[in-house]
Short mmCIF file of C-alpha atoms and ligand atoms in Angstrom, two decimals:
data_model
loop_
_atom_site.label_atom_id
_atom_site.label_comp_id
_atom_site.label_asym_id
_atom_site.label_seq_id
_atom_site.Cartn_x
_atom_site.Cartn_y
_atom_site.Cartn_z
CA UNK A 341 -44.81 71.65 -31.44
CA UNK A 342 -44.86 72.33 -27.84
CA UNK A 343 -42.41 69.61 -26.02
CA UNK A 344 -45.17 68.94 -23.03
CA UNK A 345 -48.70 68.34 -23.26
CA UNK A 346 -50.53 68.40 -20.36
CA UNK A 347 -54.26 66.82 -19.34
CA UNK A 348 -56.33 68.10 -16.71
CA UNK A 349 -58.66 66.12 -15.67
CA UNK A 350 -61.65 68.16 -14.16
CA UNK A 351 -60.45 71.08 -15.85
CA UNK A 352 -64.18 72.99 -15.20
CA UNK A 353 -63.41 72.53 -11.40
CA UNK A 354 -62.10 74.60 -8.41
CA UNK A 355 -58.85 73.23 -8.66
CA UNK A 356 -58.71 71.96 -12.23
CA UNK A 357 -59.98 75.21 -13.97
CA UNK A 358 -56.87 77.29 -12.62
CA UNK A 359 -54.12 74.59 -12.97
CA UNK A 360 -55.37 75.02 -17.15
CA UNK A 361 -55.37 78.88 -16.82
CA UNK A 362 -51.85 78.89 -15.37
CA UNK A 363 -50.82 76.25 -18.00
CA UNK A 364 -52.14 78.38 -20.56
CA UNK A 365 -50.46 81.10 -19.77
CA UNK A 366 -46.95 79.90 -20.38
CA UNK A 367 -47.72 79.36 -23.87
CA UNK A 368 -44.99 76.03 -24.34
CA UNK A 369 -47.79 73.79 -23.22
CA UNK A 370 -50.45 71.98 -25.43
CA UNK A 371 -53.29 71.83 -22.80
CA UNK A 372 -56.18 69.57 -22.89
CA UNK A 373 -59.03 69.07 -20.66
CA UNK A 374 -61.11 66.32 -19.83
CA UNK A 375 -64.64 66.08 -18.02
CA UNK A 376 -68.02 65.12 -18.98
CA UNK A 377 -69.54 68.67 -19.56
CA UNK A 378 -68.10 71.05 -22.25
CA UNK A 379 -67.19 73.98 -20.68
CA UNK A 380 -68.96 77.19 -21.95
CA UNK A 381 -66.97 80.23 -23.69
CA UNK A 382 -63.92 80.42 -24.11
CA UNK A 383 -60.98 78.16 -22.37
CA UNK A 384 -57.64 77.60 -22.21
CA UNK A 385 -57.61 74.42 -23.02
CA UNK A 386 -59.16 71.52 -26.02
CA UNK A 387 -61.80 69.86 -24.35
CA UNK A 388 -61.90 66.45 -24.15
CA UNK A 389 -65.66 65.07 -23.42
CA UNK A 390 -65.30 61.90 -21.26
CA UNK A 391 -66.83 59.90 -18.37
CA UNK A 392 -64.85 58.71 -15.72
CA UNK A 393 -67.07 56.40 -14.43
CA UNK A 394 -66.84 54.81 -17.96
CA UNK A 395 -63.24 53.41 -18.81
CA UNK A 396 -63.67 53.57 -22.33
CA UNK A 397 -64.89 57.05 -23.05
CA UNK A 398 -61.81 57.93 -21.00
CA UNK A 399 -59.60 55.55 -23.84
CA UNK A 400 -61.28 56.75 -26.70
CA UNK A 401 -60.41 60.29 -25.37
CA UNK A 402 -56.54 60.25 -25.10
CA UNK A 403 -56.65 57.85 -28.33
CA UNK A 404 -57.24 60.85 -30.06
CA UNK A 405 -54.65 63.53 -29.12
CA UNK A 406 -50.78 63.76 -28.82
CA UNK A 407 -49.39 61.28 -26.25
CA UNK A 408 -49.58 63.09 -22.54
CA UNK A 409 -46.44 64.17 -20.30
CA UNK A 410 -48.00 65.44 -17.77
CA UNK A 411 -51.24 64.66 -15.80
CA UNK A 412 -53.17 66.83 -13.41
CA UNK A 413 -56.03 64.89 -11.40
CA UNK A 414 -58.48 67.64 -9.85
CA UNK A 415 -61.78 65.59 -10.85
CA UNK A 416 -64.00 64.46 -7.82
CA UNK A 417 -67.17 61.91 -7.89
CA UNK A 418 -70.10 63.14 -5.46
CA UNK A 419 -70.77 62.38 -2.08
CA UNK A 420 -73.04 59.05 -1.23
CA UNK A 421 -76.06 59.57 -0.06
CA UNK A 422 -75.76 61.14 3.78
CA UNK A 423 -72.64 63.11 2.92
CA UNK A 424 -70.52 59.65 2.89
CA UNK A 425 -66.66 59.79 1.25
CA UNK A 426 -67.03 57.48 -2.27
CA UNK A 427 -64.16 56.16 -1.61
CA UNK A 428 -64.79 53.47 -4.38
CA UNK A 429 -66.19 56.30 -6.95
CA UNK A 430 -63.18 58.45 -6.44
CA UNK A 431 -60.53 55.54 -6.53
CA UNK A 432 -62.11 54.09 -9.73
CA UNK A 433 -62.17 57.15 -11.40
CA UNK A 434 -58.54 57.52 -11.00
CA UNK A 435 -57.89 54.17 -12.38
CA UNK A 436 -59.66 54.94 -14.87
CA UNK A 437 -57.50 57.56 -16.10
CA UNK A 438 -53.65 55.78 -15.43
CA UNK A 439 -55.17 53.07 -17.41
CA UNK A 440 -55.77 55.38 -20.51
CA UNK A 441 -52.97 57.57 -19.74
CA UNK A 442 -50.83 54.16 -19.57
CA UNK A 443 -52.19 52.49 -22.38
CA UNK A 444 -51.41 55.84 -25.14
CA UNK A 445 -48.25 57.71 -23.24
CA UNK A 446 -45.45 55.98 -23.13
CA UNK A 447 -43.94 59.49 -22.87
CA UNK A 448 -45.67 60.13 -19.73
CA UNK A 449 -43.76 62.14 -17.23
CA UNK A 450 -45.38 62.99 -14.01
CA UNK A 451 -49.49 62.42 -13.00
CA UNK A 452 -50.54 65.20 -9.96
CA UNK A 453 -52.73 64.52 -7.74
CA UNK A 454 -55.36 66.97 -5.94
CA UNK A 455 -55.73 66.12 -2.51
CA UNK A 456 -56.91 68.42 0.52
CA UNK A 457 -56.33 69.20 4.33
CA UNK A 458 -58.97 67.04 5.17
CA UNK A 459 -56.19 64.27 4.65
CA UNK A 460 -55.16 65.21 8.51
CA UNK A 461 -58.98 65.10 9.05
CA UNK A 462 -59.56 68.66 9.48
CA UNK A 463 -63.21 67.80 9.21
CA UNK A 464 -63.50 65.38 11.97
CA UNK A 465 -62.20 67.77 14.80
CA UNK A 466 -59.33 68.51 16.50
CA UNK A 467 -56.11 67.28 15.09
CA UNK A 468 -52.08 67.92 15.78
CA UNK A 469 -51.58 71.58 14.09
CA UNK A 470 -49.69 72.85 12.07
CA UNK A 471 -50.20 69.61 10.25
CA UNK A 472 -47.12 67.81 8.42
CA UNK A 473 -47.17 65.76 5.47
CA UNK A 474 -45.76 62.43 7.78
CA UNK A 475 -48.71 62.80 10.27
CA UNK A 476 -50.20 59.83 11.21
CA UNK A 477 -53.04 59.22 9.03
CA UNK A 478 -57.16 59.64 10.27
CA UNK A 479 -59.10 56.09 10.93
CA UNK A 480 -60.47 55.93 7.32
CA UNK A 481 -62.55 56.02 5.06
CA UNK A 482 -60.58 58.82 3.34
CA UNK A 483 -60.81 58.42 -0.47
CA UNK A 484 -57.31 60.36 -0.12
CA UNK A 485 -55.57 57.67 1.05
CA UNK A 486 -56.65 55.28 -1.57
CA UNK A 487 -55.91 57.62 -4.42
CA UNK A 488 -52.06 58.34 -3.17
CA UNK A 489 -51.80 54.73 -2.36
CA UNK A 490 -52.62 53.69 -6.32
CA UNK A 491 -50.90 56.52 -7.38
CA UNK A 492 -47.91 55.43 -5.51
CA UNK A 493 -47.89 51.93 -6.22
CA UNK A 494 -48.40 52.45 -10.09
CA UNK A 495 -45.65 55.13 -10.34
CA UNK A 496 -43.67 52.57 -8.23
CA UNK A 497 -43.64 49.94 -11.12
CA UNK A 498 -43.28 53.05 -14.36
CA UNK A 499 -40.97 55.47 -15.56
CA UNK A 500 -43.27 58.28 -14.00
CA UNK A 501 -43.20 60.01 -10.94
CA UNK A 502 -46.26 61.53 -8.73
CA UNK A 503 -46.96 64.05 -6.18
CA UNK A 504 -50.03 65.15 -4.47
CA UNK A 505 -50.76 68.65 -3.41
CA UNK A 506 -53.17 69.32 0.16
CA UNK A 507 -54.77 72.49 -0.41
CA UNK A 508 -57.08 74.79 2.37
CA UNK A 509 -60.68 76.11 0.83
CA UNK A 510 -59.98 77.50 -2.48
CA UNK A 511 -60.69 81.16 -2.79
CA UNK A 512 -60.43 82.68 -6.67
CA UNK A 513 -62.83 84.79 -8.56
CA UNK A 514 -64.92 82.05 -9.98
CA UNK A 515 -68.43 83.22 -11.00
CA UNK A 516 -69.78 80.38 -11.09
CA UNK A 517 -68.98 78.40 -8.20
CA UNK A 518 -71.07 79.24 -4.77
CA UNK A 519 -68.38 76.53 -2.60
CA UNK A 520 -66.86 79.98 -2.80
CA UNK A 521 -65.70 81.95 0.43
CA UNK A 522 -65.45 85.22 -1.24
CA UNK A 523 -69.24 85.38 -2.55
CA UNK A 524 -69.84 83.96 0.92
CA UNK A 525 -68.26 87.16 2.71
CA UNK A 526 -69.51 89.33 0.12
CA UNK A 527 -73.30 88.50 -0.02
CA UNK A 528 -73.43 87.58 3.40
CA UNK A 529 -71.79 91.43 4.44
CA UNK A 530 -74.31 93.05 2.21
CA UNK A 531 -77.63 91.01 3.32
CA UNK A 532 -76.45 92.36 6.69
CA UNK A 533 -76.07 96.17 5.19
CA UNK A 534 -79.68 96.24 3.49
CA UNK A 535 -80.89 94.47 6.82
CA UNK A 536 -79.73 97.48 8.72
CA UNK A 537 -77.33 94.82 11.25
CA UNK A 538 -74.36 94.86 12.80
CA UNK A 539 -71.89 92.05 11.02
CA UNK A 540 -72.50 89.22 12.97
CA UNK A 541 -69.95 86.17 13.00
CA UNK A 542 -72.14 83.02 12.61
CA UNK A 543 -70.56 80.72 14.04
CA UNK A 544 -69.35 80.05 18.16
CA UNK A 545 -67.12 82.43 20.12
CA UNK A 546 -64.49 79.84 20.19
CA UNK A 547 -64.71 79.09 16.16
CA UNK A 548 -64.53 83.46 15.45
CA UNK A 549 -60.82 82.85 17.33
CA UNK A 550 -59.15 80.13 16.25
CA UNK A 551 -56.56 79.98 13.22
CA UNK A 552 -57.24 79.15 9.96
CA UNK A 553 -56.00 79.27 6.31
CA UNK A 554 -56.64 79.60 3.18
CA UNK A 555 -55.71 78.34 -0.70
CA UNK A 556 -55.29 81.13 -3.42
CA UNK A 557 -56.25 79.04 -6.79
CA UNK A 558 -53.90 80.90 -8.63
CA UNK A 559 -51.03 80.29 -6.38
CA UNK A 560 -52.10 76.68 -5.66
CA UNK A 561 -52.11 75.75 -9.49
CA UNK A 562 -48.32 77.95 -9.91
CA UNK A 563 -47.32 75.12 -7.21
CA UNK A 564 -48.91 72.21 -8.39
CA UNK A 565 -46.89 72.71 -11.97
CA UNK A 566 -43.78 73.26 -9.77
CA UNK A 567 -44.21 70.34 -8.41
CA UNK A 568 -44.84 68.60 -11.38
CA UNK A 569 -41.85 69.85 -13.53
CA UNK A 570 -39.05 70.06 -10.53
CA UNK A 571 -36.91 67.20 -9.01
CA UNK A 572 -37.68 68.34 -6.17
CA UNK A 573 -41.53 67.56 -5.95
CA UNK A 574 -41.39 63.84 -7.63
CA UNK A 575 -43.22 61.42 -5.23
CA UNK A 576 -44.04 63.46 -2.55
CA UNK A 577 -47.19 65.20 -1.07
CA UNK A 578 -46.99 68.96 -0.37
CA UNK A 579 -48.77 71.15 1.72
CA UNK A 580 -49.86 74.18 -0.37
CA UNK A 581 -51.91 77.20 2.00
CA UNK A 582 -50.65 80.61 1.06
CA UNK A 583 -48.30 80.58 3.66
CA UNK A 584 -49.84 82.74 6.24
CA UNK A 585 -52.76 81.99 8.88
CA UNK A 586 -55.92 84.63 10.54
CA UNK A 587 -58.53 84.17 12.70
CA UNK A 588 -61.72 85.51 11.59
CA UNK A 589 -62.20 88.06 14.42
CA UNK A 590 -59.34 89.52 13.16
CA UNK A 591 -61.33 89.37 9.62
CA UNK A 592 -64.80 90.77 10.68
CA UNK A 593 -63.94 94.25 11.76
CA UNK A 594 -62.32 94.66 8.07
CA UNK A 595 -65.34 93.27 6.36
CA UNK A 596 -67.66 95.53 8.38
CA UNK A 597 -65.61 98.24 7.60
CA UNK A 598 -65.54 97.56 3.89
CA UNK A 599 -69.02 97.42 3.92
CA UNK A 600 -69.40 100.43 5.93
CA UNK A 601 -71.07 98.41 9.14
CA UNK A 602 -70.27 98.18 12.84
CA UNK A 603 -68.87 94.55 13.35
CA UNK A 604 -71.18 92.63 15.79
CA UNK A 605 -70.47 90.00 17.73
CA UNK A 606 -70.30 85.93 17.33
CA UNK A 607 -73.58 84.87 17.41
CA UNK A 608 -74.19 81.02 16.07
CA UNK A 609 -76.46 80.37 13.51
CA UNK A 610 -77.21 77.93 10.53
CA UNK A 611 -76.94 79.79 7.48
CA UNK A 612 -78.50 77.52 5.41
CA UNK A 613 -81.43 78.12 7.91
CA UNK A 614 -80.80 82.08 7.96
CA UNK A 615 -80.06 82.63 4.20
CA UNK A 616 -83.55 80.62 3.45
CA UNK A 617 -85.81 83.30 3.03
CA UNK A 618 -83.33 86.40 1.92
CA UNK A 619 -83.66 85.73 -1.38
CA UNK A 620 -86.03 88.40 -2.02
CA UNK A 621 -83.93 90.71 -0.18
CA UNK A 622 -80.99 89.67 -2.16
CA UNK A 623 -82.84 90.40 -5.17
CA UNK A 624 -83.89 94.08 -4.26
CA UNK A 625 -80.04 94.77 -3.89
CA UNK A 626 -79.40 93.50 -7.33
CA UNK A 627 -82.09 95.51 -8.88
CA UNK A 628 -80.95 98.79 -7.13
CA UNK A 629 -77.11 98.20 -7.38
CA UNK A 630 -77.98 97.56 -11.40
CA UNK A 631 -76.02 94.17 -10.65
CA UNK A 632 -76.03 90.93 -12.57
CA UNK A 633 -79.19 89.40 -11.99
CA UNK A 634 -78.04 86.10 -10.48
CA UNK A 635 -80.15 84.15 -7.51
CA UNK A 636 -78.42 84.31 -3.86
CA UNK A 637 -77.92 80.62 -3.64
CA UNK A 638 -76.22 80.55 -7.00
CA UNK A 639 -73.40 82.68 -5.52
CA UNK A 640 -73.31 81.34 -2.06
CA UNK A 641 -73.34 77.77 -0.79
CA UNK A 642 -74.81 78.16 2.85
CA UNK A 643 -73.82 74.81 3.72
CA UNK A 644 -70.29 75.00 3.10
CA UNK A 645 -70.55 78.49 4.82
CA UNK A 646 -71.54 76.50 8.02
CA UNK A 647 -69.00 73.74 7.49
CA UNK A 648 -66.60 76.45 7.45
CA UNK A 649 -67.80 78.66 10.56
CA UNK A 650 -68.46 75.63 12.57
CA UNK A 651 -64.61 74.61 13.20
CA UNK A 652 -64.00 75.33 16.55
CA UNK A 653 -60.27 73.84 16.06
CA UNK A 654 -57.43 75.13 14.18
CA UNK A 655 -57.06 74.49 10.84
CA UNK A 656 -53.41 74.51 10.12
CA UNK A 657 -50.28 73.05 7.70
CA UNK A 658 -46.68 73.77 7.95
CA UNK A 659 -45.49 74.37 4.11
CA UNK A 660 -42.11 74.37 5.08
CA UNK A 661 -41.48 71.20 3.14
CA UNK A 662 -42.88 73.01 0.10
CA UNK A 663 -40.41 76.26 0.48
CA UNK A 664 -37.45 74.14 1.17
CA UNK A 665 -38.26 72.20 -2.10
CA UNK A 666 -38.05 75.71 -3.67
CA UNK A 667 -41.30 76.94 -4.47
CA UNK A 668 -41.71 80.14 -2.83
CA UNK A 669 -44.81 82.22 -3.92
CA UNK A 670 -46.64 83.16 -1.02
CA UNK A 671 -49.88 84.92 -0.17
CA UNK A 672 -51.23 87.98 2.11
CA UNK A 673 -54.77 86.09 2.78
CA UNK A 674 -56.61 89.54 3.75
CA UNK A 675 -55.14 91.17 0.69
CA UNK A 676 -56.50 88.32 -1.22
CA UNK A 677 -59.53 88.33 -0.03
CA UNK A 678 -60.43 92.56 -0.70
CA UNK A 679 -58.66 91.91 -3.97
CA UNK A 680 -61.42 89.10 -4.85
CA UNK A 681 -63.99 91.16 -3.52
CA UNK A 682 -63.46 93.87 -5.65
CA UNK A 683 -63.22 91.19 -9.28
CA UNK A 684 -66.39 90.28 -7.95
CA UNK A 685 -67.74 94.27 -7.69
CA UNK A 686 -65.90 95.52 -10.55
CA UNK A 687 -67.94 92.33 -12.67
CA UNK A 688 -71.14 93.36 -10.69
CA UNK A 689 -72.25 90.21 -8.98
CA UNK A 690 -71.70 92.03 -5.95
CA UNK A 691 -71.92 95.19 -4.48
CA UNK A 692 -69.39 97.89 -3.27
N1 NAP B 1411 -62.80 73.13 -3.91
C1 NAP B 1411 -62.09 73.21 -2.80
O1 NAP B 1411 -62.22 74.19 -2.02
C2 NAP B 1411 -61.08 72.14 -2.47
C3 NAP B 1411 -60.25 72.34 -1.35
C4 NAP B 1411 -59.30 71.38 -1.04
C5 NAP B 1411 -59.20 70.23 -1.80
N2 NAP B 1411 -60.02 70.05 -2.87
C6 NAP B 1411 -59.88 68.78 -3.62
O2 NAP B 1411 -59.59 69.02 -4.97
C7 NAP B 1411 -60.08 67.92 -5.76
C8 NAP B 1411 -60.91 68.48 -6.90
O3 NAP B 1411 -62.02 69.15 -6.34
P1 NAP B 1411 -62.68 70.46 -6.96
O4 NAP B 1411 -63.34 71.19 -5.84
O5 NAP B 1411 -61.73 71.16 -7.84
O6 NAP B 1411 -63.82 69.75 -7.84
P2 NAP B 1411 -65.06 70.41 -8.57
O7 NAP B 1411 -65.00 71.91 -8.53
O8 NAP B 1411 -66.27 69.72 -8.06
O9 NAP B 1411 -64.81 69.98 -10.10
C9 NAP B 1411 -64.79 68.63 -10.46
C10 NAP B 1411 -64.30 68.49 -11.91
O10 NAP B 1411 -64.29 67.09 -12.23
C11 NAP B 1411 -65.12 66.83 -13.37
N3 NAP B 1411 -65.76 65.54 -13.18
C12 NAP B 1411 -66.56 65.17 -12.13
N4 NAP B 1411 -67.00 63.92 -12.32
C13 NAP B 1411 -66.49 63.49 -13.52
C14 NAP B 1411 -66.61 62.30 -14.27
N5 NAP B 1411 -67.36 61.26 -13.86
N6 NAP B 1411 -65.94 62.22 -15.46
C15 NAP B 1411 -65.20 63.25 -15.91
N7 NAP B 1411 -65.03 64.39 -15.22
C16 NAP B 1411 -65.68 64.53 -14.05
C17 NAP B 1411 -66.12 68.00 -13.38
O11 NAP B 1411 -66.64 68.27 -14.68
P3 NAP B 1411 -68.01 67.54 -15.19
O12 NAP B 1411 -68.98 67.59 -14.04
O13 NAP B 1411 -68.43 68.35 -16.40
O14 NAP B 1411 -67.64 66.16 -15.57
C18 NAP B 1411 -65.20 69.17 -12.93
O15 NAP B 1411 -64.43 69.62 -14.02
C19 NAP B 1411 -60.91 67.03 -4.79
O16 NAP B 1411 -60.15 65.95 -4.36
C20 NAP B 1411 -61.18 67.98 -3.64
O17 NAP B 1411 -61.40 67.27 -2.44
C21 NAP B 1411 -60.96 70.97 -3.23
#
């Protein structure tokens, strides 16, 4: 039997959904999975069907398999009403899960927790770049804080150890998730192509030019079990970007020229506003590119597009502390971002 068994919790998510794929793949891991919704197809992990919200579904769960080593947290509660942090929601539903994890594992090893850059406040405005993991915190709320403080304080009184990993925007090939910047590019690129436009930047002059960076989910979740199986990442919070930074007018040109376009010019608008009626015209591209038949907004999320484009402030981490803890994978972001293109073309829910 394999020595460590590892629980992700949210392991249909963004973050979650890679950290089980890269699990799986070592093969010396029993991985389970636990969230409300069975996932569809085939995983790499044995779901586990359980509310967060509800203590005892989340007992009941992990009363039922092999006492956990190793926990991964990468399970979110929505926003409030008004786009409001639930700080509460988020802090109870990690609670939730030490108690159960407490209560069956006396063998447990290490619990991870996903955080973000928006710990420095990335979403507020501008903030001291490249960001360390010391900083000075953001006024709250921040349902960040709460989380690492729990975390902290519980490890701080057990036999297991935590980190906490602060990830950029995810980027993978994930179908079925429109918070995607790579179905973003992609549809948005070919809208303009059937439109007969340049490529347009939507957001200000001064956002097209500053620095950003970016989170490949593969490389995030190789970290995240680094972390969780090395000395070297035991209570501590990493930074984990892939390790190089871009601004997007230095993006644009590349997508226009992938797509065969002139590049145009930064000119703001709200996509959510813009996308609104291209449906239709999305449509006619999937019909005559013999693509996937799959609606424009279920591939793109125009409001995150516009949360993204509207940062007219750097968004940046050092992830020195990170390398000099020895993980050293690192990413070329504009490979990555061709190379997810091109999943997405060769599975045809986009076109070349
Ligand atoms: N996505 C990003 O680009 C990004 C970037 C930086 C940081 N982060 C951080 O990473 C963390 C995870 O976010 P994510 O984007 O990976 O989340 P996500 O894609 O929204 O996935 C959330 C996961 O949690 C599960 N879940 C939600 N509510 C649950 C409940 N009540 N009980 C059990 N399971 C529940 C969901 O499955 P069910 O709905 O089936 O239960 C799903 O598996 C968050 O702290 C987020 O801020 C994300």
């Amino acid at each position: 039997m394999p020595k460590q068994v590892a629980l992700v919790i949210g392991p249909t998510g963004a973050t979650g959904g890679p950290i089980a794929k890269a699990l799986g793949r070592r093969g010396d891991w029993l991985v389970y999975g636990m969230s409300r919704t069975a996932p569809a197809g085939k995983v790499p992990f044995t779901h586990l069907a359980a509310d967060l919200t509800d203590p005892a579904s989340c007992a009941r769960a992990l009363a039922a398999i092999e006492p956990v080593t190793h926990a991964f947290f990468a399970a979110r509660a929505p926003f409030q009403e008004g786009g409001v942090e639930n700080v509460e929601g988020n802090v109870a539903m990690l609670a939730a899960t030490l108690d159960a994890l407490e209560a069956r594992s006396g063998g447990l090893e290490h619990v991870h927790l996903l955080e973000g850059t928006k710990w420095y406040g990335m979403h507020l405005g501008p903030y001291p770049t490249p960001s360390r993991e010391g900083d000075p915190r953001h006024p709250p709320p921040n349902f960040y804080y709460d989380q690492q403080d729990l975390l902290s304080q519980r490890a701080a009184h057990a036999r297991w150890s935590w980190s906490a990993s602060r990830p950029s925007y995810i980027c993978d090939f994930a179908p079925d998730r429109a918070r995607n910047l790579i179905t973003i590019l992609g549809t948005y690129a070919a809208l303009c192509r059937e439109l007969g436009v340049p490529l347009d930047f939507p957001g200000t002059a001064a956002a097209y030019s500053v620095l950003c960076e970016l989170s490949d989910a593969t490389c995030l979740a190789e970290a995240i079990i680094f972390m969780s199986t090395h000395d070297a990442g035991r209570n501590t919070a990493f930074n984990v970007t892939n390790g190089d930074s871009f601004r997007w007018c230095q993006v644009w040109p590349l997508l226009a020229q992938w797509y065969g376009i002139p590049c145009g010019v930064p000119r703001h608008i709200k996509l959510a506003t813009w996308m609104a009626d291209k449906g239709p015209v999305w449509d006619k591209i999937v019909a005559r590119r013999g693509l996937q038949r799959r609606s424009l907004e279920s591939l793109a999320s125009w409001d995150f597009a516009d949360f993204v484009f509207e940062k007219e402030w750097d968004l940046l981490t050092d992830n020195g502390l990170l390398r000099r803890a020895g993980f050293n994978l690192c990413v070329d972001t504009i490979a990555m971002i061709r190379d997810q293109l091109n999943q997405y073309c060769e599975a045809k829910l986009l076109p070349r």
